[in-house]
Amino acid sequence: MKKIAILTTLVFAMFAANSSFAQTVVKKTTKKTTVVKKTTPAAGKVSAATLEEGKQLLAKNDCLSCHKEDVKIVGPAYKDVAKKYPATAVNYEKLTQKVIAGGSGVWGDVPMAAHPSVPPADVKKMVQYILSLK
Ligand code: HEC
């Protein structure tokens, strides 16, 4: 008799374990997956306010004495610069460094003056404005 009792308990325990296992499986498979949509703006996207600021900074600094939007003077026309470089985060960074350091060789032998005292954040806005000119 004792054996049967043990056996029934065992079977019952197994059954219980089994059914609770089955339950967890059901729970897992019916669990809702919520998709979180990220609304981070695309890399090259710049707000209209930033572009306006960039435009004003070009006039405040010495940039317009060597550059015009659509004609080459000493430096290349900004529209030509925009044609050469797509408006991407990498190009914003690259051209910001170039404006700060100055240099020549990309558009000819005439060098651009260095701008070490202009804050990089300001230079970046100017570059963003330049690359928006299409
Ligand atoms: C003294 C004249 C001069 C001034 C001032 C000047 N630039 Fe330039 N800029 C140049 C020349 C020349 C080049 C072409 C350099 C080259 O061929 O590498 C150039 C090139 C550039 C380019 C393209 C760089 C490249 O590697 O393709 C950008 C962007 C630019 N200038 C932005 C500016 C901004 C912004 C300012 C003001 C903060 C400024 N420049 C002031 C003469 C000038």
Coordinates of N, CA and C and ligand atoms in Angstrom, one line a residue:
M1 N 0.8 -1.2 0.0 CA 0.0 0.0 0.0 C 0.9 1.3 0.0
K2 N 1.9 1.2 0.8 CA 2.8 2.3 0.9 C 3.4 2.7 -0.5
K3 N 3.8 1.6 -1.2 CA 4.4 1.8 -2.5 C 3.4 2.6 -3.4
I4 N 2.2 2.1 -3.4 CA 1.2 2.8 -4.3 C 1.1 4.2 -4.0
A5 N 1.0 4.5 -2.6 CA 0.9 5.9 -2.2 C 2.0 6.7 -2.7
I6 N 3.2 6.2 -2.5 CA 4.4 6.9 -3.0 C 4.3 7.2 -4.5
L7 N 3.9 6.1 -5.2 CA 3.9 6.2 -6.7 C 2.8 7.2 -7.1
T8 N 1.7 7.2 -6.4 CA 0.7 8.2 -6.8 C 1.2 9.6 -6.6
T9 N 1.8 9.8 -5.4 CA 2.4 11.1 -5.1 C 3.4 11.5 -6.2
L10 N 4.2 10.6 -6.6 CA 5.2 10.8 -7.6 C 4.6 11.2 -8.9
V11 N 3.6 10.4 -9.3 CA 2.9 10.7 -10.6 C 2.3 12.1 -10.5
F12 N 1.6 12.3 -9.4 CA 0.9 13.6 -9.2 C 1.9 14.8 -9.3
A13 N 3.0 14.5 -8.6 CA 4.1 15.6 -8.6 C 4.6 15.9 -10.0
M14 N 4.8 14.8 -10.7 CA 5.3 14.9 -12.1 C 4.2 15.7 -12.9
F15 N 3.0 15.3 -12.7 CA 1.9 15.9 -13.5 C 1.8 17.4 -13.2
A16 N 1.9 17.7 -11.9 CA 1.9 19.1 -11.4 C 3.0 19.9 -12.0
A17 N 4.2 19.3 -12.0 CA 5.4 19.9 -12.5 C 5.2 20.2 -14.0
N18 N 4.7 19.1 -14.6 CA 4.5 19.2 -16.1 C 3.5 20.3 -16.4
S19 N 2.4 20.3 -15.7 CA 1.4 21.3 -16.1 C 1.9 22.7 -15.8
S20 N 2.6 22.9 -14.7 CA 3.1 24.2 -14.5 C 4.2 24.6 -15.5
F21 N 4.9 23.6 -16.0 CA 5.9 23.8 -17.1 C 5.1 24.3 -18.3
A22 N 4.0 23.5 -18.6 CA 3.2 23.9 -19.8 C 2.7 25.3 -19.7
Q23 N 2.3 25.7 -18.4 CA 1.8 27.0 -18.2 C 2.8 28.1 -18.5
T24 N 4.1 27.8 -18.0 CA 5.1 28.9 -18.3 C 5.4 29.0 -19.8
V25 N 5.3 27.9 -20.5 CA 5.5 27.9 -21.9 C 4.5 28.8 -22.6
V26 N 3.2 28.5 -22.2 CA 2.1 29.3 -22.7 C 2.3 30.8 -22.4
K27 N 2.6 31.0 -21.1 CA 2.8 32.4 -20.7 C 3.9 33.1 -21.6
K28 N 5.0 32.4 -21.8 CA 6.1 33.0 -22.6 C 5.6 33.3 -24.0
T29 N 4.9 32.3 -24.6 CA 4.6 32.5 -26.0 C 3.5 33.5 -26.2
T30 N 2.7 33.7 -25.2 CA 1.6 34.7 -25.4 C 2.0 36.1 -24.9
K31 N 3.2 36.2 -24.3 CA 3.7 37.5 -23.8 C 3.7 38.5 -25.0
K32 N 3.2 39.6 -24.7 CA 3.2 40.7 -25.7 C 4.5 41.3 -25.9
T33 N 4.9 41.5 -27.1 CA 6.2 42.2 -27.3 C 5.8 43.6 -27.9
T34 N 6.2 44.6 -27.1 CA 5.9 46.0 -27.5 C 7.1 46.5 -28.2
V35 N 6.9 47.0 -29.4 CA 7.9 47.6 -30.2 C 8.0 49.1 -29.9
V36 N 9.2 49.5 -29.5 CA 9.4 50.9 -29.2 C 10.1 51.6 -30.4
K37 N 9.3 52.5 -30.9 CA 9.9 53.2 -32.1 C 10.7 54.4 -31.7
K38 N 11.9 54.4 -32.1 CA 12.8 55.5 -31.8 C 12.6 56.6 -32.8
T39 N 12.6 57.8 -32.3 CA 12.3 58.9 -33.1 C 13.6 59.8 -33.2
T40 N 14.7 59.2 -33.3 CA 16.0 60.0 -33.4 C 16.0 60.5 -34.9
P41 N 16.4 61.8 -35.0 CA 16.4 62.3 -36.4 C 17.6 61.7 -37.2
A42 N 17.4 61.6 -38.5 CA 18.5 61.1 -39.4 C 19.7 62.0 -39.2
A43 N 20.9 61.3 -39.4 CA 22.2 62.0 -39.1 C 22.3 63.4 -39.7
G44 N 22.0 63.6 -41.0 CA 22.3 64.9 -41.6 C 21.3 65.9 -41.3
K45 N 20.2 65.6 -40.6 CA 19.1 66.5 -40.5 C 19.4 67.7 -39.5
V46 N 19.1 68.9 -39.9 CA 19.4 70.0 -39.0 C 18.2 70.9 -39.0
S47 N 17.9 71.5 -37.8 CA 16.7 72.3 -37.7 C 16.9 73.7 -38.4
A48 N 15.8 74.2 -38.8 CA 15.8 75.5 -39.5 C 16.4 76.6 -38.7
A49 N 16.2 76.6 -37.3 CA 16.8 77.6 -36.4 C 18.3 77.5 -36.5
T50 N 18.9 76.3 -36.5 CA 20.3 76.1 -36.5 C 20.9 76.6 -37.9
L51 N 20.2 76.3 -39.0 CA 20.6 76.8 -40.3 C 20.7 78.3 -40.3
E52 N 19.6 79.0 -39.7 CA 19.6 80.4 -39.7 C 20.7 81.0 -38.9
E53 N 21.0 80.3 -37.8 CA 22.2 80.7 -36.9 C 23.5 80.6 -37.7
G54 N 23.6 79.5 -38.4 CA 24.8 79.3 -39.2 C 25.0 80.4 -40.3
K55 N 23.9 80.8 -40.9 CA 24.0 81.9 -41.9 C 24.4 83.2 -41.3
Q56 N 23.9 83.5 -40.1 CA 24.3 84.7 -39.5 C 25.7 84.7 -39.0
L57 N 26.2 83.5 -38.6 CA 27.6 83.4 -38.1 C 28.6 83.6 -39.3
L58 N 28.2 83.2 -40.5 CA 29.1 83.4 -41.6 C 29.3 84.9 -41.8
A59 N 28.2 85.7 -41.6 CA 28.3 87.1 -41.8 C 29.1 87.8 -40.7
K60 N 29.0 87.3 -39.5 CA 29.6 87.8 -38.3 C 31.1 87.6 -38.4
N61 N 31.5 86.4 -38.9 CA 33.0 86.1 -39.0 C 33.5 86.7 -40.4
D62 N 34.7 86.3 -40.7 CA 35.3 86.8 -41.9 C 35.0 86.0 -43.2
C63 N 34.2 85.0 -43.0 CA 34.0 84.0 -44.1 C 33.6 84.7 -45.5
L64 N 32.7 85.7 -45.4 CA 32.1 86.2 -46.6 C 33.1 87.1 -47.4
S65 N 34.3 87.4 -46.7 CA 35.3 88.2 -47.5 C 36.0 87.3 -48.5
C66 N 35.9 86.0 -48.3 CA 36.5 85.1 -49.3 C 35.5 84.2 -50.0
H67 N 34.3 84.1 -49.4 CA 33.3 83.1 -50.0 C 32.0 83.9 -50.3
K68 N 31.4 83.5 -51.4 CA 30.0 83.9 -51.7 C 29.2 82.6 -51.9
E69 N 27.9 82.7 -51.9 CA 27.1 81.5 -52.0 C 27.2 80.9 -53.4
D70 N 27.1 81.7 -54.4 CA 27.1 81.0 -55.8 C 28.2 81.5 -56.7
V71 N 29.2 82.3 -56.3 CA 30.3 82.6 -57.1 C 31.6 82.3 -56.4
K72 N 32.6 81.9 -57.1 CA 33.9 81.7 -56.5 C 34.6 83.0 -56.4
I73 N 35.1 83.4 -55.2 CA 36.0 84.6 -55.1 C 37.4 84.1 -54.8
V74 N 37.8 84.2 -53.5 CA 39.1 83.7 -53.2 C 38.9 82.2 -52.9
G75 N 37.8 81.9 -52.1 CA 37.5 80.5 -51.8 C 36.4 80.0 -52.7
P76 N 36.1 78.7 -52.7 CA 35.0 78.2 -53.6 C 33.6 78.7 -53.2
A77 N 32.7 78.8 -54.1 CA 31.3 79.1 -53.9 C 30.7 78.1 -52.9
Y78 N 29.9 78.6 -51.9 CA 29.4 77.6 -51.0 C 28.5 76.6 -51.6
K79 N 27.8 77.0 -52.7 CA 27.0 76.0 -53.4 C 27.8 74.9 -54.0
D80 N 29.1 75.2 -54.4 CA 30.0 74.2 -55.0 C 30.4 73.2 -53.9
V81 N 30.7 73.8 -52.7 CA 31.1 73.0 -51.5 C 30.0 72.1 -51.2
A82 N 28.7 72.6 -51.2 CA 27.6 71.7 -50.9 C 27.4 70.6 -51.9
K83 N 27.7 70.9 -53.2 CA 27.6 69.8 -54.2 C 28.7 68.7 -54.0
K84 N 29.8 69.2 -53.5 CA 30.9 68.2 -53.3 C 30.7 67.3 -52.1
Y85 N 30.2 67.9 -51.1 CA 30.0 67.1 -49.8 C 28.5 66.9 -49.4
P86 N 28.0 65.7 -49.4 CA 26.6 65.5 -48.9 C 26.5 65.9 -47.5
A87 N 25.3 66.4 -47.1 CA 25.1 66.8 -45.7 C 25.0 65.6 -44.7
T88 N 26.2 65.2 -44.3 CA 26.3 64.0 -43.4 C 27.1 64.4 -42.1
A89 N 26.9 63.7 -41.0 CA 27.6 64.0 -39.8 C 29.1 64.0 -40.0
V90 N 29.5 63.0 -40.8 CA 31.0 62.9 -41.1 C 31.5 64.1 -41.8
N91 N 30.8 64.6 -42.8 CA 31.3 65.8 -43.5 C 31.2 67.1 -42.6
Y92 N 30.2 67.2 -41.7 CA 30.1 68.3 -40.8 C 31.4 68.4 -40.0
E93 N 31.8 67.2 -39.5 CA 33.0 67.1 -38.6 C 34.2 67.4 -39.4
K94 N 34.4 66.8 -40.6 CA 35.6 67.0 -41.4 C 35.8 68.5 -41.8
L95 N 34.7 69.1 -42.3 CA 34.8 70.5 -42.7 C 35.0 71.5 -41.5
T96 N 34.4 71.1 -40.4 CA 34.6 72.0 -39.2 C 36.1 72.0 -38.9
Q97 N 36.7 70.8 -38.9 CA 38.2 70.7 -38.6 C 38.9 71.6 -39.6
K98 N 38.5 71.5 -40.9 CA 39.3 72.2 -41.9 C 39.2 73.7 -41.8
V99 N 38.0 74.2 -41.4 CA 37.8 75.6 -41.3 C 38.6 76.1 -40.1
I100 N 38.7 75.3 -39.0 CA 39.5 75.7 -37.8 C 41.0 75.7 -38.1
A101 N 41.4 74.7 -38.8 CA 42.9 74.5 -39.1 C 43.3 75.3 -40.3
G102 N 42.4 75.6 -41.2 CA 42.8 76.3 -42.5 C 43.5 75.3 -43.4
G103 N 44.0 75.8 -44.5 CA 44.7 74.9 -45.4 C 44.3 75.0 -46.9
S104 N 45.1 74.3 -47.7 CA 44.8 74.4 -49.2 C 44.8 73.0 -49.8
G105 N 44.7 72.9 -51.1 CA 44.9 71.7 -51.8 C 43.6 71.0 -52.3
V106 N 42.5 71.4 -51.7 CA 41.2 70.7 -52.2 C 40.6 71.4 -53.4
W107 N 40.6 72.8 -53.3 CA 40.1 73.6 -54.4 C 41.1 74.3 -55.2
G108 N 42.3 74.2 -54.9 CA 43.4 74.9 -55.5 C 44.6 75.2 -54.6
D109 N 45.5 76.1 -55.0 CA 46.7 76.3 -54.2 C 46.5 77.4 -53.2
V110 N 45.4 78.2 -53.3 CA 45.2 79.3 -52.4 C 44.7 78.7 -51.1
P111 N 45.4 79.1 -50.0 CA 45.0 78.5 -48.7 C 43.9 79.3 -48.0
M112 N 43.1 78.6 -47.2 CA 42.1 79.3 -46.4 C 42.8 79.6 -45.1
A113 N 42.5 80.8 -44.5 CA 43.1 81.2 -43.3 C 42.6 80.2 -42.2
A114 N 43.3 80.0 -41.1 CA 42.9 79.2 -40.0 C 42.0 80.1 -39.1
H115 N 41.1 79.4 -38.4 CA 40.1 80.1 -37.5 C 40.1 79.5 -36.1
P116 N 41.3 79.6 -35.4 CA 41.4 78.9 -34.2 C 40.6 79.5 -33.0
S117 N 40.2 80.8 -33.2 CA 39.4 81.4 -32.1 C 37.9 81.3 -32.3
V118 N 37.5 80.7 -33.4 CA 36.0 80.6 -33.5 C 35.6 79.2 -32.9
P119 N 34.6 79.3 -31.9 CA 34.2 78.0 -31.3 C 33.8 77.0 -32.3
P120 N 34.3 75.7 -32.1 CA 33.9 74.6 -33.0 C 32.4 74.5 -33.2
A121 N 31.6 74.7 -32.1 CA 30.1 74.6 -32.2 C 29.6 75.6 -33.2
D122 N 30.2 76.8 -33.3 CA 29.8 77.8 -34.2 C 30.2 77.4 -35.7
V123 N 31.4 76.9 -35.8 CA 31.9 76.5 -37.1 C 31.0 75.4 -37.7
K124 N 30.6 74.5 -36.8 CA 29.8 73.4 -37.2 C 28.4 73.9 -37.8
K125 N 27.8 74.9 -37.1 CA 26.6 75.5 -37.6 C 26.8 76.1 -39.0
M126 N 27.9 76.8 -39.2 CA 28.2 77.5 -40.4 C 28.3 76.4 -41.5
V127 N 29.0 75.3 -41.2 CA 29.2 74.2 -42.2 C 27.8 73.6 -42.5
Q128 N 27.0 73.4 -41.5 CA 25.7 72.8 -41.7 C 24.9 73.7 -42.6
Y129 N 25.0 75.0 -42.5 CA 24.3 75.9 -43.4 C 24.8 75.8 -44.8
I130 N 26.1 75.8 -44.9 CA 26.8 75.7 -46.2 C 26.3 74.4 -47.0
L131 N 26.4 73.3 -46.3 CA 26.0 72.0 -46.9 C 24.5 71.9 -47.2
S132 N 23.7 72.9 -46.6 CA 22.3 72.8 -46.9 C 21.9 73.6 -48.2
L133 N 22.9 74.3 -48.8 CA 22.7 75.1 -50.0 C 22.8 74.1 -51.2
K134 N 21.7 73.8 -51.7 CA 21.7 72.9 -52.9 C 21.0 73.5 -54.1
Ligands
HEC1 C1 41.3 84.2 -46.6 C2 40.2 83.7 -47.3 C3 39.2 82.8 -46.6 C4 38.5 83.0 -45.5 C5 38.5 84.2 -44.6 C6 37.6 81.8 -45.3 N1 37.9 80.9 -46.3 FE1 37.0 79.1 -46.5 N2 38.2 78.7 -48.0 C7 39.1 79.5 -48.6 C8 39.9 78.8 -49.6 C9 41.0 79.4 -50.5 C10 39.4 77.5 -49.6 C11 39.9 76.4 -50.5 C12 40.9 75.5 -49.6 C13 41.4 74.3 -50.3 O1 41.5 74.3 -51.6 O2 41.7 73.4 -49.6 C14 38.3 77.5 -48.7 C15 37.5 76.3 -48.4 C16 36.5 76.3 -47.5 C17 35.6 75.2 -47.4 C18 35.7 73.8 -48.1 C19 36.9 73.0 -47.5 C20 37.3 71.8 -48.2 O3 38.2 71.1 -47.7 O4 36.7 71.4 -49.2 C21 34.7 75.5 -46.4 C22 33.6 74.6 -45.8 C23 35.0 76.9 -46.0 N3 36.1 77.3 -46.7 C24 34.3 77.6 -45.0 C25 34.7 78.8 -44.5 C26 34.1 79.4 -43.3 C27 33.0 78.8 -42.6 C28 34.8 80.5 -43.1 C29 34.6 81.5 -42.0 C30 34.8 81.0 -40.6 C31 35.8 80.6 -44.2 N4 35.7 79.5 -45.0 C32 36.7 81.7 -44.3 C33 39.3 80.9 -48.2 C34 38.8 81.5 -47.1

